[in-house]
PDB file of C-alpha atoms in Angstrom:
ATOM      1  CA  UNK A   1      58.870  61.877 219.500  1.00  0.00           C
ATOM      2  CA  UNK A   2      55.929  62.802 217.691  1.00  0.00           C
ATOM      3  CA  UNK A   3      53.638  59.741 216.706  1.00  0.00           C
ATOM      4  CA  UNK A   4      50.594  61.710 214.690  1.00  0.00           C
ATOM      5  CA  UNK A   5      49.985  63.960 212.311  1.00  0.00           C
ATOM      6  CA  UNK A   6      50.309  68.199 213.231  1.00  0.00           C
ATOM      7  CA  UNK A   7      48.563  70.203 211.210  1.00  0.00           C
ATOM      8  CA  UNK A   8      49.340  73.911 211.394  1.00  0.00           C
ATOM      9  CA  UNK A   9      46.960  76.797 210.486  1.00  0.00           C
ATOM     10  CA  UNK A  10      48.190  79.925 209.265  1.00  0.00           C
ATOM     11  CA  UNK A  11      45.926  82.936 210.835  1.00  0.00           C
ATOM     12  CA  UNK A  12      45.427  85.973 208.229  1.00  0.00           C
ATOM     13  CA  UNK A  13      45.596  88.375 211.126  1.00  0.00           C
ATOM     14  CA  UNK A  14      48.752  89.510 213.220  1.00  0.00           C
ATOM     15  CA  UNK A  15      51.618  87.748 210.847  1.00  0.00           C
ATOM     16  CA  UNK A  16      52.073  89.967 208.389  1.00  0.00           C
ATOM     17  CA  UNK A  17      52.027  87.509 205.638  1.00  0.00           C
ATOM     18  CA  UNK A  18      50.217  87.805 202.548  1.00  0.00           C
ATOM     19  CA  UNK A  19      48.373  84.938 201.328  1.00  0.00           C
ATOM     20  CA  UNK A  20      49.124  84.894 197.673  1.00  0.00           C
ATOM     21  CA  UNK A  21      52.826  83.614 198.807  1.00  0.00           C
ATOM     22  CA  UNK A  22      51.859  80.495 200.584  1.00  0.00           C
ATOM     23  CA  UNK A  23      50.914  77.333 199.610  1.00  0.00           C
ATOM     24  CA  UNK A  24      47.151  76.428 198.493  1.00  0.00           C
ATOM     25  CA  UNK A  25      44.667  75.145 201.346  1.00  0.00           C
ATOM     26  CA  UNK A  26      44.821  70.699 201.679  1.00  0.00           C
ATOM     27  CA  UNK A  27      42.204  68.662 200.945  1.00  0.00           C
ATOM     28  CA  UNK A  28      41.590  65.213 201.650  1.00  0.00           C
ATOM     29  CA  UNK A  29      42.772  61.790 199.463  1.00  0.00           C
ATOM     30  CA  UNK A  30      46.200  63.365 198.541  1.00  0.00           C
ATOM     31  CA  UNK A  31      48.478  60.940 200.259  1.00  0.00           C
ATOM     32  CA  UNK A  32      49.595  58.183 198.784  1.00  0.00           C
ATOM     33  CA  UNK A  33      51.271  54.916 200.010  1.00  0.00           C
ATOM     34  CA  UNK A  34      54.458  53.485 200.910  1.00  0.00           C
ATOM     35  CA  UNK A  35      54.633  51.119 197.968  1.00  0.00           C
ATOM     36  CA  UNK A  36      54.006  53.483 195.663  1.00  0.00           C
ATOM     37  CA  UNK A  37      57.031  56.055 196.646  1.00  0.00           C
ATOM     38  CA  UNK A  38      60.215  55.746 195.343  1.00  0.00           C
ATOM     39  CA  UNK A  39      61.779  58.639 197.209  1.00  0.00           C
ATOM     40  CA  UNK A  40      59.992  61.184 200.101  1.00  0.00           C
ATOM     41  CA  UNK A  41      62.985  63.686 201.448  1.00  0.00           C
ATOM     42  CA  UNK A  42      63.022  65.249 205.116  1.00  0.00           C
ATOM     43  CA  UNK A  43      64.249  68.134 204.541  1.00  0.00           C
ATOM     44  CA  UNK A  44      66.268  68.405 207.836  1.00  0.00           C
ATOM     45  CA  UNK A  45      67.154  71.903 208.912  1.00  0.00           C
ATOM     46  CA  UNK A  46      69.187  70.590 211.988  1.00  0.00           C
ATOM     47  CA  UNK A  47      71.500  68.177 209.885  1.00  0.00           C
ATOM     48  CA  UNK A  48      71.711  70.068 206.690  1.00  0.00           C
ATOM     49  CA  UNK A  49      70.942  66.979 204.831  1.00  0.00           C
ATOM     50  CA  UNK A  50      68.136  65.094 202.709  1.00  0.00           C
ATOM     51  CA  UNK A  51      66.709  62.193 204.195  1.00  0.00           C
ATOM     52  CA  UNK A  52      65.057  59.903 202.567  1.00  0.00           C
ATOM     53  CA  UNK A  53      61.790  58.964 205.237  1.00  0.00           C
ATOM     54  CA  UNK A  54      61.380  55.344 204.538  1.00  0.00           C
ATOM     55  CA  UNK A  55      65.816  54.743 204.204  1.00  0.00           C
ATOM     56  CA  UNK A  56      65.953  53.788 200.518  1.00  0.00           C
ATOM     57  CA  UNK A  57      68.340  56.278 199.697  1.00  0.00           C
ATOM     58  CA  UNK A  58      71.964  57.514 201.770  1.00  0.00           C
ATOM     59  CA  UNK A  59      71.319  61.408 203.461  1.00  0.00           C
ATOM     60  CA  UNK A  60      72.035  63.603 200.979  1.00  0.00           C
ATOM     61  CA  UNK A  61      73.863  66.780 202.669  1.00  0.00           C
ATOM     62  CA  UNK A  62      72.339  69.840 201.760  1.00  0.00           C
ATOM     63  CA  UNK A  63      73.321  73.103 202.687  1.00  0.00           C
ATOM     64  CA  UNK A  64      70.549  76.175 203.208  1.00  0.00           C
ATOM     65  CA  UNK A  65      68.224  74.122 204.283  1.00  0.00           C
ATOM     66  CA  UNK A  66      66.021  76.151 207.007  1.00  0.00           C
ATOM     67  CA  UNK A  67      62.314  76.250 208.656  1.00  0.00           C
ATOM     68  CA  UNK A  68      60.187  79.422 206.708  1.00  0.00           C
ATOM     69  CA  UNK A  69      58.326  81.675 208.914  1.00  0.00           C
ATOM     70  CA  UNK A  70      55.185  81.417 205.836  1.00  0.00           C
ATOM     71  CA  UNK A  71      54.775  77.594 205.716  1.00  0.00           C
ATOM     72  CA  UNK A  72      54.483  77.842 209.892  1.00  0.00           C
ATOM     73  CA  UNK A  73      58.019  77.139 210.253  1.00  0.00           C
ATOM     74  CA  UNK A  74      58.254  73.674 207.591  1.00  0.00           C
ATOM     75  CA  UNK A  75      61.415  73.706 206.297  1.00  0.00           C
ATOM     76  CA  UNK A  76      62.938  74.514 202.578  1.00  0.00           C
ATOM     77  CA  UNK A  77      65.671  74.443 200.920  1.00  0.00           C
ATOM     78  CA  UNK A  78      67.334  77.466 199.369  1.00  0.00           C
ATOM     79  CA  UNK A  79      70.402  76.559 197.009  1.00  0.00           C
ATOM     80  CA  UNK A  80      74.039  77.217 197.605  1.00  0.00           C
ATOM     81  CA  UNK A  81      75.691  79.125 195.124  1.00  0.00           C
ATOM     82  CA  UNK A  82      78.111  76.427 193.346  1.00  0.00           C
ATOM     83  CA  UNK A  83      76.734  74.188 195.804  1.00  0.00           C
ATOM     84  CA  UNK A  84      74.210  71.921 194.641  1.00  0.00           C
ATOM     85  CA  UNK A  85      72.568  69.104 196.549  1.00  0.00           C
ATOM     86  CA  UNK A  86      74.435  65.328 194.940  1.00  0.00           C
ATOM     87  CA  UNK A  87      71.893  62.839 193.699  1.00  0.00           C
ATOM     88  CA  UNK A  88      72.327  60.167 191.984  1.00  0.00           C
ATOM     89  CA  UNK A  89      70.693  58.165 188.976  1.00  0.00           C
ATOM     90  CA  UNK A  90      68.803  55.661 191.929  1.00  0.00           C
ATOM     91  CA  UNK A  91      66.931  58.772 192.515  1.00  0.00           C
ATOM     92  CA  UNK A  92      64.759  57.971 190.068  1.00  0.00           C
ATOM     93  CA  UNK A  93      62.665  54.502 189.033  1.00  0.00           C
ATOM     94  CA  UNK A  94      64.127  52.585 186.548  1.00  0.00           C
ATOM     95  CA  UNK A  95      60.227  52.993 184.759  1.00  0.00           C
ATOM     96  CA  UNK A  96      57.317  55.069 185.004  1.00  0.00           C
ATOM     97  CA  UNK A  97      57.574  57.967 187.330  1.00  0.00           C
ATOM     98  CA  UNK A  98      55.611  61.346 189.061  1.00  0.00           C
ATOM     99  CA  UNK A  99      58.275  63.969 190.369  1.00  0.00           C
ATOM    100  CA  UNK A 100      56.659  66.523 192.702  1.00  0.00           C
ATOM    101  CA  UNK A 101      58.070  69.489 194.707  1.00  0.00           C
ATOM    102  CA  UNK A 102      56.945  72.954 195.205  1.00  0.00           C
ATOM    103  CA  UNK A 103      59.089  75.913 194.563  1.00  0.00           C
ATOM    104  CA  UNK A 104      59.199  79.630 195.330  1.00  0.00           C
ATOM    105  CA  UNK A 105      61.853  81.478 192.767  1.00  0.00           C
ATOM    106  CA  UNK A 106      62.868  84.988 193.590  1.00  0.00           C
ATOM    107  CA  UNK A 107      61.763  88.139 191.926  1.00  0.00           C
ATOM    108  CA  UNK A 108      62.846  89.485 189.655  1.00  0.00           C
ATOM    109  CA  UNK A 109      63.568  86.814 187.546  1.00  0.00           C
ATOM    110  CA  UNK A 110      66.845  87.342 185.297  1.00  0.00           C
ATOM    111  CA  UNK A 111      66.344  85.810 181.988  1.00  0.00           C
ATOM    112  CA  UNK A 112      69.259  82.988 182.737  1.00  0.00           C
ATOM    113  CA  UNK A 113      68.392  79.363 182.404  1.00  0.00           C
ATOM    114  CA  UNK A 114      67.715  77.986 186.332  1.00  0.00           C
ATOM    115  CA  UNK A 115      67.437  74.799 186.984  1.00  0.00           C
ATOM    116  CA  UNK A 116      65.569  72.820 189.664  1.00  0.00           C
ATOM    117  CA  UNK A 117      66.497  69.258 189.239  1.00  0.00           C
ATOM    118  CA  UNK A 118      69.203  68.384 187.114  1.00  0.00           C
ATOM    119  CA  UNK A 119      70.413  64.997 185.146  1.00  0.00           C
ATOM    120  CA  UNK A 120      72.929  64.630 182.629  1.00  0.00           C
ATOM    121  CA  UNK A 121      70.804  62.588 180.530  1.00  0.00           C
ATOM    122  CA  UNK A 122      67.462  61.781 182.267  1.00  0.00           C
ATOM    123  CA  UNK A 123      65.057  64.146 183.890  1.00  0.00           C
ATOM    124  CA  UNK A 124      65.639  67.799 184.269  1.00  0.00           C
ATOM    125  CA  UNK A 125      63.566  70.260 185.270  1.00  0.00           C
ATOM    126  CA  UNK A 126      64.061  74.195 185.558  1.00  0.00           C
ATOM    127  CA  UNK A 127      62.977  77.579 184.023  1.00  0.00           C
ATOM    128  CA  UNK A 128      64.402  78.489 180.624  1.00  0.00           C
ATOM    129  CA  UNK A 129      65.647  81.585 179.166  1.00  0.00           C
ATOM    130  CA  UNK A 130      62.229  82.925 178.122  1.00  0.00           C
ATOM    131  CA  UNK A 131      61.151  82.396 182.199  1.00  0.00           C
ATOM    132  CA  UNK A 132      58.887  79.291 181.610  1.00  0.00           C
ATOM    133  CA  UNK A 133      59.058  76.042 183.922  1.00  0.00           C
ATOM    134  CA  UNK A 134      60.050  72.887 181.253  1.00  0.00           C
ATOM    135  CA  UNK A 135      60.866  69.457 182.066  1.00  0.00           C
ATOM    136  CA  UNK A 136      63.119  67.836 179.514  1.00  0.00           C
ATOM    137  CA  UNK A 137      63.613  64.158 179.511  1.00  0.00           C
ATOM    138  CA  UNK A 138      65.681  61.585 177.784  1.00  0.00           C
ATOM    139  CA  UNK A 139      64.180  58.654 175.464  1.00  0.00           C
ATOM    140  CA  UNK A 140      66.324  55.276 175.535  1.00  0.00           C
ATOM    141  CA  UNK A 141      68.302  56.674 172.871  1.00  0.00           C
ATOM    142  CA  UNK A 142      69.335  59.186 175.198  1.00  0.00           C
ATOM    143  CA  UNK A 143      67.997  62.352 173.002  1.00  0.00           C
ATOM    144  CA  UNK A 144      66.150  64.836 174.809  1.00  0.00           C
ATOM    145  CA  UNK A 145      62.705  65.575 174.764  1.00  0.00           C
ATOM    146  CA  UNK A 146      61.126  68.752 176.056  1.00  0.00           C
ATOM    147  CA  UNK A 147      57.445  70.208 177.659  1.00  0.00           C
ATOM    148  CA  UNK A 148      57.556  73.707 177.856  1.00  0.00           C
ATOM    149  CA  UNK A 149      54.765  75.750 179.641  1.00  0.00           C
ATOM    150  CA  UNK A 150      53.286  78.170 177.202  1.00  0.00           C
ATOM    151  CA  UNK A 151      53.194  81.053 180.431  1.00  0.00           C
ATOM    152  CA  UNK A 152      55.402  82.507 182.074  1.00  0.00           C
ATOM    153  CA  UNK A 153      56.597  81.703 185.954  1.00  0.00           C
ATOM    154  CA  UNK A 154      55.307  84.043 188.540  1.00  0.00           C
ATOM    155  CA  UNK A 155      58.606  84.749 191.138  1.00  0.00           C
ATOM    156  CA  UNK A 156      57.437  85.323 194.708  1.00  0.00           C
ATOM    157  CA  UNK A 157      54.812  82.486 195.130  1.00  0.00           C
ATOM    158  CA  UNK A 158      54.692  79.339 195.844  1.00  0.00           C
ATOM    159  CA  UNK A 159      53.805  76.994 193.074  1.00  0.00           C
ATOM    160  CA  UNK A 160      53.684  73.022 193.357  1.00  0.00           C
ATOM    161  CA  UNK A 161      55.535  71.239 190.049  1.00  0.00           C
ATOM    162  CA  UNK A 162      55.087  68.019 188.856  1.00  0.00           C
ATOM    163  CA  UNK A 163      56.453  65.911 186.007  1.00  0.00           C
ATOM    164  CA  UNK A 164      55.102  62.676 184.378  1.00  0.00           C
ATOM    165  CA  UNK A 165      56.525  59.748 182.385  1.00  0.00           C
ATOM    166  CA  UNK A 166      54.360  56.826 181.413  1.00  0.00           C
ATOM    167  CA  UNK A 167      56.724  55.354 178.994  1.00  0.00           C
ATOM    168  CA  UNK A 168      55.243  57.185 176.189  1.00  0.00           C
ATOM    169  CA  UNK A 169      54.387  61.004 176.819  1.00  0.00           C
ATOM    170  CA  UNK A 170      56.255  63.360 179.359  1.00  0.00           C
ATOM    171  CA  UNK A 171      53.920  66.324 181.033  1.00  0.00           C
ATOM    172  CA  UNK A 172      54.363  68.650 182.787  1.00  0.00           C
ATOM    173  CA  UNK A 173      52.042  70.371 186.087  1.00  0.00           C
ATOM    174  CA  UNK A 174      51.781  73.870 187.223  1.00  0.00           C
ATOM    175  CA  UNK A 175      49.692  74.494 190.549  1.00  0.00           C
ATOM    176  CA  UNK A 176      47.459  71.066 189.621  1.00  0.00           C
ATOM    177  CA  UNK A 177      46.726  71.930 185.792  1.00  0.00           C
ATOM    178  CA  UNK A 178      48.679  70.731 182.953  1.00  0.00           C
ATOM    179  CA  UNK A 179      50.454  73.372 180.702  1.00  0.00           C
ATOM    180  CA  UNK A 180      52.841  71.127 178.586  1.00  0.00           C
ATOM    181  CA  UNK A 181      53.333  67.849 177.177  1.00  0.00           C
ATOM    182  CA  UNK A 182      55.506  66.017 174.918  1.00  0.00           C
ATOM    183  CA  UNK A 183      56.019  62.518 173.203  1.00  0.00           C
ATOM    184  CA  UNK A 184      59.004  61.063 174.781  1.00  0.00           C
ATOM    185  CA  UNK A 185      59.177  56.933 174.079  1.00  0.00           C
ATOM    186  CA  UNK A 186      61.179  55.037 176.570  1.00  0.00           C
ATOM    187  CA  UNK A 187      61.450  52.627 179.801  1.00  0.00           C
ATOM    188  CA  UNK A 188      63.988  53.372 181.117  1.00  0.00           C
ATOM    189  CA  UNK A 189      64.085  56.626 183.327  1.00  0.00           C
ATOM    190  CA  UNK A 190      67.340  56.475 185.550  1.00  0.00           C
ATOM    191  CA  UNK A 191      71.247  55.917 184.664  1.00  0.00           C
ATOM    192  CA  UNK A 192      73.702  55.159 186.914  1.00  0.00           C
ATOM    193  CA  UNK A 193      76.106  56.872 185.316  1.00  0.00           C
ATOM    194  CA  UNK A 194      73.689  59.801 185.551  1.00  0.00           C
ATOM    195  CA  UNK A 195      74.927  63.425 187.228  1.00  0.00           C
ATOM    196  CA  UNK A 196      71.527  64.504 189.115  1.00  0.00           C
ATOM    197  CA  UNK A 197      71.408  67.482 191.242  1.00  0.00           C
ATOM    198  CA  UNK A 198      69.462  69.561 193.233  1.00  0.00           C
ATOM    199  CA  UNK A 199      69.101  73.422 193.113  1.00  0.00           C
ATOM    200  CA  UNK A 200      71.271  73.898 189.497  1.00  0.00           C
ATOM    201  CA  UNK A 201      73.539  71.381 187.217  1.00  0.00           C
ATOM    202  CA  UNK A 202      75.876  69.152 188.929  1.00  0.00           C
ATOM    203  CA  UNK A 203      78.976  71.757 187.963  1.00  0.00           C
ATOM    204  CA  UNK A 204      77.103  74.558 189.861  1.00  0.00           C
ATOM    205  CA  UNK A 205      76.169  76.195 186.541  1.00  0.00           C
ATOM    206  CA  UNK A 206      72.493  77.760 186.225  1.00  0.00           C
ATOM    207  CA  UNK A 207      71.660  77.923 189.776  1.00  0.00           C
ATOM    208  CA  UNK A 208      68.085  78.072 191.129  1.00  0.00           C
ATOM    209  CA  UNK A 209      67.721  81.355 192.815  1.00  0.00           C
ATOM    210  CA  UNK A 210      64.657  80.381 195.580  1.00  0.00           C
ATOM    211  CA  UNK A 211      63.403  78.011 197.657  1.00  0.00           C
ATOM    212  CA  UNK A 212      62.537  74.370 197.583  1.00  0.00           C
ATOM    213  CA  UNK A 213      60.285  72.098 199.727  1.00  0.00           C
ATOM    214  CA  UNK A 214      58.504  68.804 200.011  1.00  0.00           C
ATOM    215  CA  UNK A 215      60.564  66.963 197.267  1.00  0.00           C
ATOM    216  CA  UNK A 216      59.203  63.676 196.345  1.00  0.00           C
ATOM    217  CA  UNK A 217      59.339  60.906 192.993  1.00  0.00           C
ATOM    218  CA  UNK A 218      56.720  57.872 192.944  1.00  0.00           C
ATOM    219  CA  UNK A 219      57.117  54.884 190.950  1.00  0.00           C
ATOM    220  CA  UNK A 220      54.313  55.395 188.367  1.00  0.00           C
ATOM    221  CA  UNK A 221      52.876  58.441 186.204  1.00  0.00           C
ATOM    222  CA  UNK A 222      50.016  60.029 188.404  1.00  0.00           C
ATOM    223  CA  UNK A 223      46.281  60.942 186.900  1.00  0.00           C
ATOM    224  CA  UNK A 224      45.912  64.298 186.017  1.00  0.00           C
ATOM    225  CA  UNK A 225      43.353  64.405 189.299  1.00  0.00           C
ATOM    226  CA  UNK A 226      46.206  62.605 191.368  1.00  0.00           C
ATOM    227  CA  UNK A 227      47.974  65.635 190.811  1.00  0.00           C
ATOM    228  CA  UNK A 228      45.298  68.545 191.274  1.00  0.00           C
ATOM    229  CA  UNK A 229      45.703  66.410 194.915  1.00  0.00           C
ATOM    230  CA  UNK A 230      48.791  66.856 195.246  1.00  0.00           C
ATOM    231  CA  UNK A 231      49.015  70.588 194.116  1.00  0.00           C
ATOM    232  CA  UNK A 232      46.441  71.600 196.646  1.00  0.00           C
ATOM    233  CA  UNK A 233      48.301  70.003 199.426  1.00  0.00           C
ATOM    234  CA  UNK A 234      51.466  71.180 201.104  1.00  0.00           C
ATOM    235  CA  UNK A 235      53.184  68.431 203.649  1.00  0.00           C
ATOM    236  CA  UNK A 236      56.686  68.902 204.816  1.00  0.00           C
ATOM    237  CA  UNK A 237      58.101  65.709 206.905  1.00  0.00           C
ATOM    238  CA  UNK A 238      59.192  66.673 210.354  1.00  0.00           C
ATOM    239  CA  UNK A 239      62.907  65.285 211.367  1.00  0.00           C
ATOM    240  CA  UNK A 240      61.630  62.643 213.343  1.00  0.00           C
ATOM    241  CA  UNK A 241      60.860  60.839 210.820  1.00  0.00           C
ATOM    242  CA  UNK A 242      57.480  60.277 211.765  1.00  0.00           C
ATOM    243  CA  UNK A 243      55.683  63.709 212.001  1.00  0.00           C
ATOM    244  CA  UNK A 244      53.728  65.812 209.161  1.00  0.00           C
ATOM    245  CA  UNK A 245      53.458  69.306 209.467  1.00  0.00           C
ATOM    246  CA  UNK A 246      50.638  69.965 206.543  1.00  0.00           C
ATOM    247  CA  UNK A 247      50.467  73.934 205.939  1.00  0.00           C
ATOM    248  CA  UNK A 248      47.420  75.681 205.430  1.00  0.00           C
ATOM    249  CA  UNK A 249      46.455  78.524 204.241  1.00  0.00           C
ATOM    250  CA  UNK A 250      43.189  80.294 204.346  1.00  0.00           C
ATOM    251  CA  UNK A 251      43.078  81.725 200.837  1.00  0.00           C
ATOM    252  CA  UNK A 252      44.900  82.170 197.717  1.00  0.00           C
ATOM    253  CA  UNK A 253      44.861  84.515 195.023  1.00  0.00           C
TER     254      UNK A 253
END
């Protein structure tokens, strides 16, 4: 069992990958502690199931999850048509949250609604019928409340998302920067009564055609630098719980 970090580099020569579809090179002061993560998952090829790496949450089964030959073999997650990964409303703090993940949706894209992370009256987040990422949320009167980036998605690359709540203003992130933001009053971020899914709504409707990797919500809205971090890191937990495989790359475009 492995006890320390692994870092993997990704040569440019001999793997016939191109650089512009992996994720952006780490840099130092990205992690962040225990305390201050409400969910991490392992996305565990061998299982087929989310696992939460400090036991917070139940496995989560998950079906298409595999290691990708461009991340150096970390695995993702690519949806099941009509079968999305269950959640449930304790996936999310009852206050102030950060969601990250990074994605890679297919080309071309269709012009459907996809969604990412769904909630039947939370946090959702997806790309919209125009092919922009947007992150709507729910104020305590349960209306919704949308950010909506102002470009459109580019299919075939990875691209690290992140959403904010501070009780006040929901953002969203795009590779580090911020592209959209709206007012959204409220404490209260999760429901128990809540449908949340993984890779399209919880009735299989608008799937997410791609791939998804390094999921993770922390219990308080990040710093816009917090989350440059973030975006320019790529860490994938290991099954055994205790390794990280961080990918690298050596450029990107």
């Amino acid at each position: 069992m492995l006890r320390f970090p692994l870092t993997l580099l990704l040569l440019s020569g001999g793997c016939g990958v191109s650089s512009a579809a992996l994720p952006p090179e780490p840099v130092s002061g990205s992690s962040v502690s225990k305390e201050e993560t409400f969910v991490d998952y392992i996305f565990d090829a061998e299982r087929q199931v989310l696992r939460d790496r400090w036991g917070r949450q139940p496995d989560r089964p998950a079906p298409g999850i595999a290691p990708v030959a461009e991340t150096g073999g970390a695995p993702a997650l690519r949806p099941q048509a009509g079968k999305p990964v269950r959640l449930t409303g304790l996936d999310l703090p009852a206050g102030p949250l950060t969601l990250s993940l990074w994605v890679r949706p297919d080309a071309p894209l269709s012009g459907a609604p996809q969604v990412i992370r769904a909630s039947g009256s939370v946090l959702t987040l997806g790309i919209d019928g125009q092919n922009r990422y947007q992150v709507t949320r729910s104020d305590d009167d349960r209306r919704p409340q949308s950010a909506t980036a102002a470009e459109p998605v580019g299919p075939g690359r990875w691209q690290h998302l992140a959403a904010t709540h501070d009780g006040v203003t929901l953002a969203l992130y795009v590779d580090g920067r911020l592209v959209a933001t709206q007012s959204c009053r409220g404490r209260k971020t999760s429901h128990s009564d809540s449908g949340e899914a993984l890779g399209s709504r919880g009735d299989g409707s608008n799937p997410f055609r791609g791939l998804i990797a390094a999921y993770a919500v922390y219990n308080r809205a990040f710093t816009a630098a917090e989350i440059a971090a973030l975006a320019r890191s790529f860490h994938a937990r290991s099954p055994d719980n205790n390794a990280t495989i961080q990918v690298r790359s050596l450029s990107s475009l």
